[in-house]
mmCIF file of C-alpha atoms and ligand atoms in Angstrom:
data_model
loop_
_atom_site.group_PDB
_atom_site.id
_atom_site.type_symbol
_atom_site.label_atom_id
_atom_site.label_comp_id
_atom_site.label_asym_id
_atom_site.label_seq_id
_atom_site.Cartn_x
_atom_site.Cartn_y
_atom_site.Cartn_z
ATOM 1 C CA MET A 16 62.365 35.561 22.927
ATOM 2 C CA ARG A 17 63.793 34.601 19.536
ATOM 3 C CA TYR A 18 65.839 31.469 18.879
ATOM 4 C CA ASP A 19 65.741 31.536 15.078
ATOM 5 C CA TRP A 20 68.419 34.124 14.266
ATOM 6 C CA THR A 21 70.168 33.569 10.945
ATOM 7 C CA VAL A 22 73.816 34.387 10.274
ATOM 8 C CA ASP A 23 72.704 36.840 7.565
ATOM 9 C CA GLU A 24 70.440 38.714 9.962
ATOM 10 C CA ILE A 25 73.175 38.917 12.557
ATOM 11 C CA GLU A 26 75.712 40.080 10.008
ATOM 12 C CA LYS A 27 73.286 42.893 9.137
ATOM 13 C CA LEU A 28 73.216 43.942 12.791
ATOM 14 C CA PHE A 29 77.033 44.158 12.696
ATOM 15 C CA GLY A 30 76.705 46.461 9.673
ATOM 16 C CA LEU A 31 74.284 48.962 11.270
ATOM 17 C CA PRO A 32 75.439 52.532 11.799
ATOM 18 C CA PHE A 33 77.190 52.499 15.206
ATOM 19 C CA ASN A 34 74.689 54.812 16.899
ATOM 20 C CA ASP A 35 71.710 52.773 15.718
ATOM 21 C CA LEU A 36 73.339 49.559 16.922
ATOM 22 C CA MET A 37 74.064 51.072 20.334
ATOM 23 C CA PHE A 38 70.500 52.380 20.609
ATOM 24 C CA GLN A 39 69.023 48.944 19.879
ATOM 25 C CA ALA A 40 71.398 47.339 22.353
ATOM 26 C CA GLN A 41 70.431 49.854 25.068
ATOM 27 C CA GLN A 42 66.753 49.203 24.454
ATOM 28 C CA ALA A 43 67.263 45.447 24.808
ATOM 29 C CA HIS A 44 69.434 45.949 27.887
ATOM 30 C CA ARG A 45 67.037 48.251 29.716
ATOM 31 C CA ALA A 46 64.020 46.052 28.974
ATOM 32 C CA ASN A 47 65.698 43.208 30.835
ATOM 33 C CA PHE A 48 68.170 44.590 33.377
ATOM 34 C CA ASP A 49 69.022 47.459 35.652
ATOM 35 C CA ALA A 50 71.454 49.202 33.287
ATOM 36 C CA ASN A 51 73.628 50.380 36.209
ATOM 37 C CA GLU A 52 74.341 46.946 37.633
ATOM 38 C CA VAL A 53 77.250 44.712 36.685
ATOM 39 C CA GLN A 54 77.785 41.149 37.896
ATOM 40 C CA LEU A 55 81.244 40.281 39.266
ATOM 41 C CA SER A 56 82.891 36.869 38.794
ATOM 42 C CA THR A 57 86.345 36.023 40.111
ATOM 43 C CA LEU A 58 88.458 33.434 38.326
ATOM 44 C CA LEU A 59 91.018 31.059 39.784
ATOM 45 C CA SER A 60 93.180 28.646 37.824
ATOM 46 C CA ILE A 61 93.082 25.582 40.071
ATOM 47 C CA LYS A 62 95.153 23.486 37.641
ATOM 48 C CA THR A 63 97.503 25.461 35.439
ATOM 49 C CA GLY A 64 99.322 24.530 32.238
ATOM 50 C CA GLY A 65 100.373 21.264 30.608
ATOM 51 C CA CYS A 66 97.124 20.904 28.666
ATOM 52 C CA PRO A 67 97.176 18.291 25.849
ATOM 53 C CA GLU A 68 94.827 20.342 23.621
ATOM 54 C CA ASP A 69 96.139 22.585 20.847
ATOM 55 C CA CYS A 70 93.944 25.715 21.084
ATOM 56 C CA LYS A 71 96.104 28.247 19.233
ATOM 57 C CA TYR A 72 95.244 31.154 21.515
ATOM 58 C CA CYS A 73 96.001 29.410 24.771
ATOM 59 C CA PRO A 74 99.116 29.863 26.917
ATOM 60 C CA GLN A 75 98.252 26.653 28.809
ATOM 61 C CA SER A 76 98.632 24.251 25.906
ATOM 62 C CA SER A 77 101.698 22.042 26.354
ATOM 63 C CA ARG A 78 102.351 22.314 22.607
ATOM 64 C CA TYR A 79 103.578 25.890 22.710
ATOM 65 C CA ASN A 80 106.614 27.410 24.267
ATOM 66 C CA THR A 81 105.116 29.917 26.673
ATOM 67 C CA ASP A 82 106.613 31.031 29.977
ATOM 68 C CA LEU A 83 104.170 28.899 31.873
ATOM 69 C CA ASP A 84 105.082 25.893 34.016
ATOM 70 C CA SER A 85 102.703 22.986 34.365
ATOM 71 C CA GLU A 86 101.376 22.809 37.926
ATOM 72 C CA LEU A 87 99.494 20.224 39.964
ATOM 73 C CA LEU A 88 95.895 20.668 41.103
ATOM 74 C CA MET A 89 95.820 23.271 43.879
ATOM 75 C CA LYS A 90 95.132 22.204 47.452
ATOM 76 C CA LYS A 91 91.584 22.772 48.645
ATOM 77 C CA GLU A 92 92.688 25.084 51.496
ATOM 78 C CA GLU A 93 94.403 27.427 49.018
ATOM 79 C CA VAL A 94 91.377 27.455 46.748
ATOM 80 C CA MET A 95 89.088 28.301 49.688
ATOM 81 C CA LYS A 96 91.390 31.104 50.727
ATOM 82 C CA ALA A 97 91.059 32.607 47.237
ATOM 83 C CA ALA A 98 87.270 32.119 47.268
ATOM 84 C CA ARG A 99 86.965 33.882 50.633
ATOM 85 C CA ALA A 100 89.104 36.773 49.398
ATOM 86 C CA ALA A 101 86.943 37.053 46.266
ATOM 87 C CA LYS A 102 83.789 37.166 48.381
ATOM 88 C CA GLU A 103 85.255 39.799 50.704
ATOM 89 C CA LYS A 104 86.114 41.983 47.706
ATOM 90 C CA GLY A 105 82.508 41.751 46.519
ATOM 91 C CA ALA A 106 82.445 39.010 43.846
ATOM 92 C CA SER A 107 79.161 37.099 43.676
ATOM 93 C CA ARG A 108 80.548 34.160 41.687
ATOM 94 C CA PHE A 109 83.729 32.133 41.999
ATOM 95 C CA CYS A 110 84.895 30.341 38.868
ATOM 96 C CA MET A 111 87.466 27.548 38.983
ATOM 97 C CA GLY A 112 89.357 26.731 35.782
ATOM 98 C CA ALA A 113 91.472 23.693 34.940
ATOM 99 C CA ALA A 114 93.746 23.166 31.932
ATOM 100 C CA TRP A 115 92.276 19.773 31.125
ATOM 101 C CA ARG A 116 90.840 18.143 28.037
ATOM 102 C CA GLU A 117 88.311 16.606 30.443
ATOM 103 C CA PRO A 118 88.170 15.935 34.191
ATOM 104 C CA LYS A 119 89.262 12.477 35.344
ATOM 105 C CA GLY A 120 89.597 10.224 38.403
ATOM 106 C CA ARG A 121 90.687 11.449 41.814
ATOM 107 C CA ALA A 122 91.322 15.013 40.628
ATOM 108 C CA PHE A 123 87.670 15.306 39.599
ATOM 109 C CA GLU A 124 86.543 14.111 43.052
ATOM 110 C CA LEU A 125 88.756 16.754 44.644
ATOM 111 C CA VAL A 126 87.192 19.462 42.467
ATOM 112 C CA LEU A 127 83.700 18.279 43.495
ATOM 113 C CA ASP A 128 84.793 18.789 47.080
ATOM 114 C CA MET A 129 85.978 22.319 46.303
ATOM 115 C CA ILE A 130 82.613 23.115 44.715
ATOM 116 C CA ARG A 131 80.743 21.903 47.828
ATOM 117 C CA GLU A 132 82.848 24.185 50.002
ATOM 118 C CA VAL A 133 82.387 27.224 47.769
ATOM 119 C CA LYS A 134 78.631 26.621 47.987
ATOM 120 C CA ASP A 135 78.905 26.444 51.803
ATOM 121 C CA MET A 136 80.385 29.951 51.647
ATOM 122 C CA ASP A 137 77.193 31.173 49.994
ATOM 123 C CA MET A 138 78.711 32.120 46.664
ATOM 124 C CA GLU A 139 77.646 31.108 43.186
ATOM 125 C CA ALA A 140 80.010 28.441 41.892
ATOM 126 C CA CYS A 141 81.211 28.079 38.323
ATOM 127 C CA ALA A 142 83.756 25.675 36.850
ATOM 128 C CA THR A 143 85.479 25.222 33.511
ATOM 129 C CA LEU A 144 87.173 21.845 33.315
ATOM 130 C CA GLY A 145 86.920 20.882 29.637
ATOM 131 C CA MET A 146 84.612 18.277 28.068
ATOM 132 C CA LEU A 147 81.954 16.574 30.207
ATOM 133 C CA ASP A 148 79.854 13.472 29.721
ATOM 134 C CA ALA A 149 76.364 13.249 31.234
ATOM 135 C CA GLU A 150 77.554 11.420 34.338
ATOM 136 C CA GLN A 151 80.212 14.011 35.097
ATOM 137 C CA ALA A 152 77.686 16.800 34.578
ATOM 138 C CA LYS A 153 75.359 15.100 37.064
ATOM 139 C CA LYS A 154 78.140 14.855 39.650
ATOM 140 C CA LEU A 155 78.873 18.562 39.270
ATOM 141 C CA LYS A 156 75.190 19.421 39.638
ATOM 142 C CA ASP A 157 74.916 17.216 42.730
ATOM 143 C CA ALA A 158 77.928 18.968 44.248
ATOM 144 C CA GLY A 159 75.980 22.235 43.869
ATOM 145 C CA LEU A 160 77.620 23.778 40.805
ATOM 146 C CA ASP A 161 75.533 26.688 39.467
ATOM 147 C CA TYR A 162 77.302 27.439 36.164
ATOM 148 C CA TYR A 163 79.533 25.488 33.814
ATOM 149 C CA ASN A 164 81.716 27.472 31.400
ATOM 150 C CA HIS A 165 82.491 25.903 28.062
ATOM 151 C CA ASN A 166 83.093 28.251 25.136
ATOM 152 C CA LEU A 167 82.420 27.731 21.448
ATOM 153 C CA ASP A 168 85.257 30.206 20.837
ATOM 154 C CA SER A 169 84.237 30.982 17.228
ATOM 155 C CA ASP A 170 81.893 29.829 14.464
ATOM 156 C CA PRO A 171 82.197 26.269 13.112
ATOM 157 C CA GLU A 172 84.257 27.430 10.106
ATOM 158 C CA PHE A 173 86.927 29.512 11.840
ATOM 159 C CA TYR A 174 87.005 27.070 14.753
ATOM 160 C CA LYS A 175 88.579 24.426 12.473
ATOM 161 C CA THR A 176 91.582 26.680 11.975
ATOM 162 C CA ILE A 177 92.261 27.217 15.697
ATOM 163 C CA ILE A 178 91.701 23.831 17.366
ATOM 164 C CA SER A 179 92.243 20.348 15.948
ATOM 165 C CA THR A 180 92.062 18.211 19.099
ATOM 166 C CA ARG A 181 88.372 18.737 19.901
ATOM 167 C CA THR A 182 85.492 19.099 17.442
ATOM 168 C CA TYR A 183 82.783 21.734 17.504
ATOM 169 C CA GLU A 184 80.257 18.908 17.878
ATOM 170 C CA GLU A 185 82.013 17.673 21.014
ATOM 171 C CA ARG A 186 81.672 21.170 22.470
ATOM 172 C CA LEU A 187 77.965 21.216 21.687
ATOM 173 C CA ASP A 188 77.593 17.773 23.319
ATOM 174 C CA THR A 189 79.225 19.030 26.521
ATOM 175 C CA LEU A 190 76.861 21.998 26.562
ATOM 176 C CA LYS A 191 73.888 19.645 26.123
ATOM 177 C CA ASN A 192 75.059 17.550 29.056
ATOM 178 C CA VAL A 193 75.391 20.626 31.248
ATOM 179 C CA ARG A 194 71.931 21.848 30.286
ATOM 180 C CA SER A 195 70.247 18.490 30.681
ATOM 181 C CA GLN A 196 71.428 18.305 34.306
ATOM 182 C CA GLY A 197 69.815 21.664 35.013
ATOM 183 C CA MET A 198 72.956 23.762 35.425
ATOM 184 C CA SER A 199 73.207 27.255 33.987
ATOM 185 C CA VAL A 200 75.333 27.547 30.865
ATOM 186 C CA CYS A 201 78.191 30.020 30.505
ATOM 187 C CA CYS A 202 79.236 29.993 26.863
ATOM 188 C CA GLY A 203 80.835 32.553 24.606
ATOM 189 C CA GLY A 204 83.947 33.052 22.566
ATOM 190 C CA ILE A 205 86.978 35.057 21.577
ATOM 191 C CA VAL A 206 87.160 38.047 19.249
ATOM 192 C CA GLY A 207 90.371 39.286 17.620
ATOM 193 C CA MET A 208 91.908 36.005 16.437
ATOM 194 C CA GLY A 209 91.937 37.168 12.813
ATOM 195 C CA GLU A 210 88.361 36.020 12.128
ATOM 196 C CA ALA A 211 86.058 37.850 9.693
ATOM 197 C CA ILE A 212 82.841 39.648 10.674
ATOM 198 C CA ARG A 213 80.967 36.744 9.077
ATOM 199 C CA ASN A 214 82.670 34.355 11.556
ATOM 200 C CA ARG A 215 81.702 36.589 14.484
ATOM 201 C CA ALA A 216 78.122 36.645 13.225
ATOM 202 C CA GLY A 217 78.268 32.849 12.897
ATOM 203 C CA MET A 218 79.452 32.475 16.478
ATOM 204 C CA ILE A 219 76.706 34.725 17.842
ATOM 205 C CA ALA A 220 74.162 32.797 15.735
ATOM 206 C CA GLN A 221 75.277 29.519 17.321
ATOM 207 C CA LEU A 222 74.758 30.994 20.784
ATOM 208 C CA ALA A 223 71.522 32.849 20.012
ATOM 209 C CA ARG A 224 69.936 29.758 18.424
ATOM 210 C CA MET A 225 70.338 27.781 21.660
ATOM 211 C CA GLU A 226 67.053 27.385 23.455
ATOM 212 C CA PRO A 227 67.283 28.584 26.173
ATOM 213 C CA HIS A 228 70.142 31.012 25.543
ATOM 214 C CA PRO A 229 73.255 30.565 27.674
ATOM 215 C CA GLU A 230 72.598 32.483 30.906
ATOM 216 C CA SER A 231 76.081 33.925 30.708
ATOM 217 C CA VAL A 232 77.895 34.901 27.495
ATOM 218 C CA PRO A 233 81.579 35.775 27.929
ATOM 219 C CA ILE A 234 83.000 37.824 25.059
ATOM 220 C CA ASN A 235 86.792 37.648 25.312
ATOM 221 C CA MET A 236 89.196 39.920 23.472
ATOM 222 C CA LEU A 237 92.171 37.731 22.518
ATOM 223 C CA VAL A 238 95.021 38.127 25.002
ATOM 224 C CA LYS A 239 98.105 37.707 22.841
ATOM 225 C CA VAL A 240 100.593 35.573 24.708
ATOM 226 C CA GLU A 241 104.210 35.230 23.598
ATOM 227 C CA GLY A 242 104.932 31.715 22.350
ATOM 228 C CA THR A 243 101.373 30.903 21.232
ATOM 229 C CA PRO A 244 100.659 30.775 17.482
ATOM 230 C CA MET A 245 98.434 33.834 17.941
ATOM 231 C CA ALA A 246 101.017 36.048 19.603
ATOM 232 C CA ASP A 247 101.341 38.297 16.558
ATOM 233 C CA VAL A 248 97.805 38.425 15.203
ATOM 234 C CA GLU A 249 96.827 41.901 14.018
ATOM 235 C CA ASP A 250 95.158 44.147 16.610
ATOM 236 C CA LEU A 251 91.393 44.245 16.576
ATOM 237 C CA ASP A 252 89.679 47.583 16.043
ATOM 238 C CA ASN A 253 87.970 48.469 19.340
ATOM 239 C CA PHE A 254 84.702 49.222 17.557
ATOM 240 C CA ASP A 255 84.550 45.665 16.234
ATOM 241 C CA PHE A 256 84.718 44.402 19.806
ATOM 242 C CA ILE A 257 82.032 46.834 21.023
ATOM 243 C CA ARG A 258 79.808 45.811 18.108
ATOM 244 C CA THR A 259 80.168 42.141 19.078
ATOM 245 C CA ILE A 260 78.967 42.926 22.607
ATOM 246 C CA ALA A 261 76.021 44.951 21.251
ATOM 247 C CA VAL A 262 74.996 42.171 18.863
ATOM 248 C CA ALA A 263 75.181 39.599 21.693
ATOM 249 C CA ARG A 264 72.983 41.880 23.823
ATOM 250 C CA ILE A 265 70.360 42.327 21.078
ATOM 251 C CA THR A 266 70.154 38.647 20.154
ATOM 252 C CA MET A 267 70.302 37.296 23.743
ATOM 253 C CA PRO A 268 68.515 40.096 25.599
ATOM 254 C CA SER A 269 68.062 38.419 28.973
ATOM 255 C CA SER A 270 71.530 36.821 29.210
ATOM 256 C CA HIS A 271 74.396 38.309 31.145
ATOM 257 C CA VAL A 272 76.960 39.403 28.551
ATOM 258 C CA ARG A 273 80.448 39.460 30.049
ATOM 259 C CA LEU A 274 83.170 41.883 29.045
ATOM 260 C CA SER A 275 85.761 39.163 29.661
ATOM 261 C CA ALA A 276 89.473 38.778 28.846
ATOM 262 C CA GLY A 277 91.342 41.760 27.437
ATOM 263 C CA ARG A 278 90.156 44.524 29.784
ATOM 264 C CA GLU A 279 93.700 45.225 30.958
ATOM 265 C CA VAL A 280 94.565 46.872 27.645
ATOM 266 C CA MET A 281 91.258 48.756 27.345
ATOM 267 C CA SER A 282 90.839 52.374 28.384
ATOM 268 C CA GLU A 283 88.044 53.264 30.794
ATOM 269 C CA GLU A 284 86.251 54.969 27.914
ATOM 270 C CA MET A 285 86.415 51.778 25.844
ATOM 271 C CA GLN A 286 85.069 49.687 28.733
ATOM 272 C CA SER A 287 82.271 52.232 29.280
ATOM 273 C CA LEU A 288 81.224 51.822 25.650
ATOM 274 C CA CYS A 289 81.110 48.067 26.233
ATOM 275 C CA PHE A 290 78.747 48.650 29.180
ATOM 276 C CA LEU A 291 76.651 50.976 27.006
ATOM 277 C CA ALA A 292 76.572 48.223 24.371
ATOM 278 C CA GLY A 293 74.995 45.960 26.985
ATOM 279 C CA ALA A 294 77.828 44.204 28.811
ATOM 280 C CA ASN A 295 76.709 43.601 32.397
ATOM 281 C CA SER A 296 79.313 41.286 33.847
ATOM 282 C CA ILE A 297 83.099 41.277 34.226
ATOM 283 C CA PHE A 298 85.920 39.171 35.563
ATOM 284 C CA TYR A 299 86.900 40.884 38.776
ATOM 285 C CA GLY A 300 90.298 40.518 40.477
ATOM 286 C CA GLU A 301 93.889 40.984 39.404
ATOM 287 C CA LYS A 302 94.230 37.739 37.493
ATOM 288 C CA LEU A 303 92.231 35.907 34.836
ATOM 289 C CA LEU A 304 93.563 32.336 34.660
ATOM 290 C CA THR A 305 97.225 32.885 33.844
ATOM 291 C CA THR A 306 97.295 36.453 32.528
ATOM 292 C CA GLY A 307 96.691 39.767 34.257
ATOM 293 C CA ASN A 308 93.455 41.619 34.836
ATOM 294 C CA ASN A 309 92.584 45.023 36.281
ATOM 295 C CA GLU A 310 93.113 45.466 40.025
ATOM 296 C CA ALA A 311 89.911 45.102 42.056
ATOM 297 C CA GLU A 312 90.458 48.483 43.662
ATOM 298 C CA GLN A 313 90.886 50.150 40.274
ATOM 299 C CA ASP A 314 87.604 48.579 39.104
ATOM 300 C CA ARG A 315 85.786 49.766 42.213
ATOM 301 C CA ALA A 316 86.956 53.346 41.604
ATOM 302 C CA PHE A 317 85.968 53.042 37.930
ATOM 303 C CA PHE A 318 82.486 51.796 38.864
ATOM 304 C CA ALA A 319 82.075 54.657 41.334
ATOM 305 C CA LYS A 320 82.913 57.097 38.545
ATOM 306 C CA LEU A 321 80.191 55.587 36.341
ATOM 307 C CA GLY A 322 77.640 55.072 39.123
ATOM 308 C CA ILE A 323 77.674 51.324 38.499
ATOM 309 C CA ARG A 324 76.783 48.969 41.340
ATOM 310 C CA PRO A 325 77.880 45.347 41.669
ATOM 311 C CA GLU A 326 74.945 43.001 41.153
ATOM 312 C CA GLU A 327 73.994 41.007 44.231
ATOM 313 C CA LYS A 328 73.977 37.242 44.067
ATOM 314 C CA ALA A 329 70.537 36.081 42.922
ATOM 315 C CA THR A 330 68.920 33.834 45.510
ATOM 316 C CA PRO A 331 66.383 31.354 44.123
ATOM 317 C CA SER A 332 63.540 33.332 45.739
ATOM 318 C CA SER A 333 64.710 36.739 44.458
ATOM 319 C CA ARG A 334 65.038 35.237 40.974
ATOM 320 C CA ARG A 335 61.420 34.051 41.205
ATOM 321 C CA MET A 336 60.301 37.533 42.298
ATOM 322 C CA VAL A 337 62.097 39.155 39.361
ATOM 323 C CA ASP A 338 60.546 36.635 36.971
ATOM 324 C CA ALA A 339 57.078 37.199 38.436
ATOM 325 C CA ALA A 340 57.487 40.990 38.175
ATOM 326 C CA LYS A 341 58.506 40.648 34.529
ATOM 327 C CA VAL A 342 55.446 38.514 33.739
ATOM 328 C CA GLU A 343 53.212 41.057 35.504
ATOM 329 C CA SER A 344 54.690 44.006 33.622
ATOM 330 C CA VAL A 345 54.351 42.181 30.305
ATOM 331 C CA GLN A 346 50.709 41.400 31.146
ATOM 332 C CA GLU A 347 50.072 45.053 32.061
ATOM 333 C CA THR A 348 51.654 46.235 28.810
ATOM 334 C CA ALA A 349 49.553 43.750 26.860
ATOM 335 C CA HIS A 350 46.456 45.071 28.662
ATOM 336 C CA VAL A 351 47.196 48.712 27.913
ATOM 337 C CA GLY A 352 48.176 47.948 24.307
HETATM 338 N N1 LIG B 27 90.427 23.786 29.468
HETATM 339 C C1 LIG B 27 89.081 24.178 29.560
HETATM 340 C C2 LIG B 27 88.457 24.477 28.205
HETATM 341 O O1 LIG B 27 89.152 24.831 27.263
HETATM 342 O O2 LIG B 27 87.226 24.366 28.106
HETATM 343 C C3 LIG B 27 88.851 25.366 30.486
HETATM 344 C C4 LIG B 27 89.813 26.527 30.514
HETATM 345 S S1 LIG B 27 90.019 27.448 29.011
HETATM 346 C C5 LIG B 27 91.403 28.417 29.368
HETATM 347 C C6 LIG B 27 88.609 28.540 29.002
HETATM 348 C C7 LIG B 27 88.474 29.556 27.895
HETATM 349 O O3 LIG B 27 89.387 30.623 28.072
HETATM 350 C C8 LIG B 27 88.721 29.112 26.480
HETATM 351 O O4 LIG B 27 87.662 28.419 25.926
HETATM 352 C C9 LIG B 27 88.912 30.451 25.774
HETATM 353 O O5 LIG B 27 87.680 30.938 25.285
HETATM 354 C C10 LIG B 27 89.443 31.364 26.882
HETATM 355 N N2 LIG B 27 90.846 31.751 26.611
HETATM 356 C C11 LIG B 27 91.953 30.997 26.752
HETATM 357 N N3 LIG B 27 93.059 31.664 26.383
HETATM 358 C C12 LIG B 27 92.652 32.891 26.006
HETATM 359 C C13 LIG B 27 93.345 34.044 25.498
HETATM 360 N N4 LIG B 27 94.649 34.046 25.305
HETATM 361 N N5 LIG B 27 92.610 35.141 25.217
HETATM 362 C C14 LIG B 27 91.273 35.143 25.393
HETATM 363 N N6 LIG B 27 90.572 34.087 25.862
HETATM 364 C C15 LIG B 27 91.251 32.973 26.147
HETATM 365 C C1 LIG B 28 86.155 32.836 29.616
HETATM 366 O O1 LIG B 28 85.349 32.981 28.663
HETATM 367 N N1 LIG B 28 87.255 33.560 29.763
HETATM 368 C C2 LIG B 28 87.993 33.154 30.938
HETATM 369 C C3 LIG B 28 87.058 32.081 31.557
HETATM 370 N N2 LIG B 28 86.008 31.963 30.585
HETATM 371 C C4 LIG B 28 87.579 30.796 31.984
HETATM 372 C C5 LIG B 28 89.382 32.771 30.684
HETATM 373 C C6 LIG B 28 90.213 33.847 29.982
HETATM 374 C C7 LIG B 28 91.600 33.349 29.902
HETATM 375 C C8 LIG B 28 92.555 34.384 29.398
HETATM 376 C C9 LIG B 28 93.942 33.870 29.302
HETATM 377 C C10 LIG B 28 94.541 33.431 30.605
HETATM 378 O O2 LIG B 28 94.492 34.173 31.620
HETATM 379 O O3 LIG B 28 95.124 32.336 30.658
HETATM 380 FE FE1 LIG B 29 93.594 23.412 27.195
HETATM 381 FE FE2 LIG B 29 91.414 24.895 27.620
HETATM 382 FE FE3 LIG B 29 93.753 26.033 26.908
HETATM 383 FE FE4 LIG B 29 92.431 24.614 25.115
HETATM 384 S S1 LIG B 29 91.731 26.497 26.104
HETATM 385 S S2 LIG B 29 94.644 24.486 25.536
HETATM 386 S S3 LIG B 29 91.545 23.019 26.399
HETATM 387 S S4 LIG B 29 93.324 24.955 28.798
#
């Protein structure tokens, strides 16, 4: 596994002829995964709107005039109802999102309780609650949290133009705290905010230089929401998005790369190219956090058309078996070679 990717090298990958890039991505994908399996995560916004941060893409920031009302933290019973429904529809992971700069006080304790109950339902639990210090990360780990989502969003340069209330360094510190408590890291970014290819390459370099790589890498296509400063950004060429997925797959070959926000406006053909480029995870269920997503039923029919199966939740023992099998096959190859 490589952790020394340079921005120049990654920019060169972006510049490959499309077919060559897709071929490399497929090779990386098939060496590490069953290419016909896709992992399903369902999102729920447990605390919507009224966020003090100024992320220019986000409908939940209190600084912009979007159609969104600020809500209180959801009641645990409602959250569990949504988690059960997600499980019944076939999601393996339930991800709870809060429009906070960081979790605090009683609300944080209530979220810890929600995480314990999701774990009792035998689902993988993920949360995205903003910045964390080491103590908060430990509490989340102790409650049973499997994944923490915290995105870098872009490269350090472009980032400065989209968020002023939280530094890039602070994001990296949160990710360190998550990692040091032994949780899996879910970290990616957004494409289509008006950034240059060089910025995209810089973002992927930040992710691909982490050792270990984030286990889950969400690549979001900007959802343009009326009232946010990014409502009228120019449309991204679909191929630029597909290339970003392929480059993430090549540089982080054993991570799950998620075709994340933005699927609602993508054709089935476009999404299929994203899977061919190495995406092997999606957000599943009719809502992301505050904006729409494809209907679960529609996704199931789409998967049936492509012969894609939902990935089963990895139990600790099945993960060990997969790892052992990989070591064995590498040893065999080394022997033959
Ligand atoms: N408040 C927490 C934080 O920012 O870390 C957690 C929730 S926040 C909504 C999670 C992520 O959603 C952001 O980091 C961003 O990458 C993504 N996101 C938010 N608005 C988006 C949009 N309009 N289009 C695409 N992705 C978006
Ligand atoms: C991620 O990378 N994308 C998700 C999840 N992590 C939390 C959020 C997408 C949000 C899209 C806009 C909305 O629905 O509010
Ligand atoms: Fe708040 Fe997260 Fe939205 Fe930024 S992305 S405004 S931190 S909810």
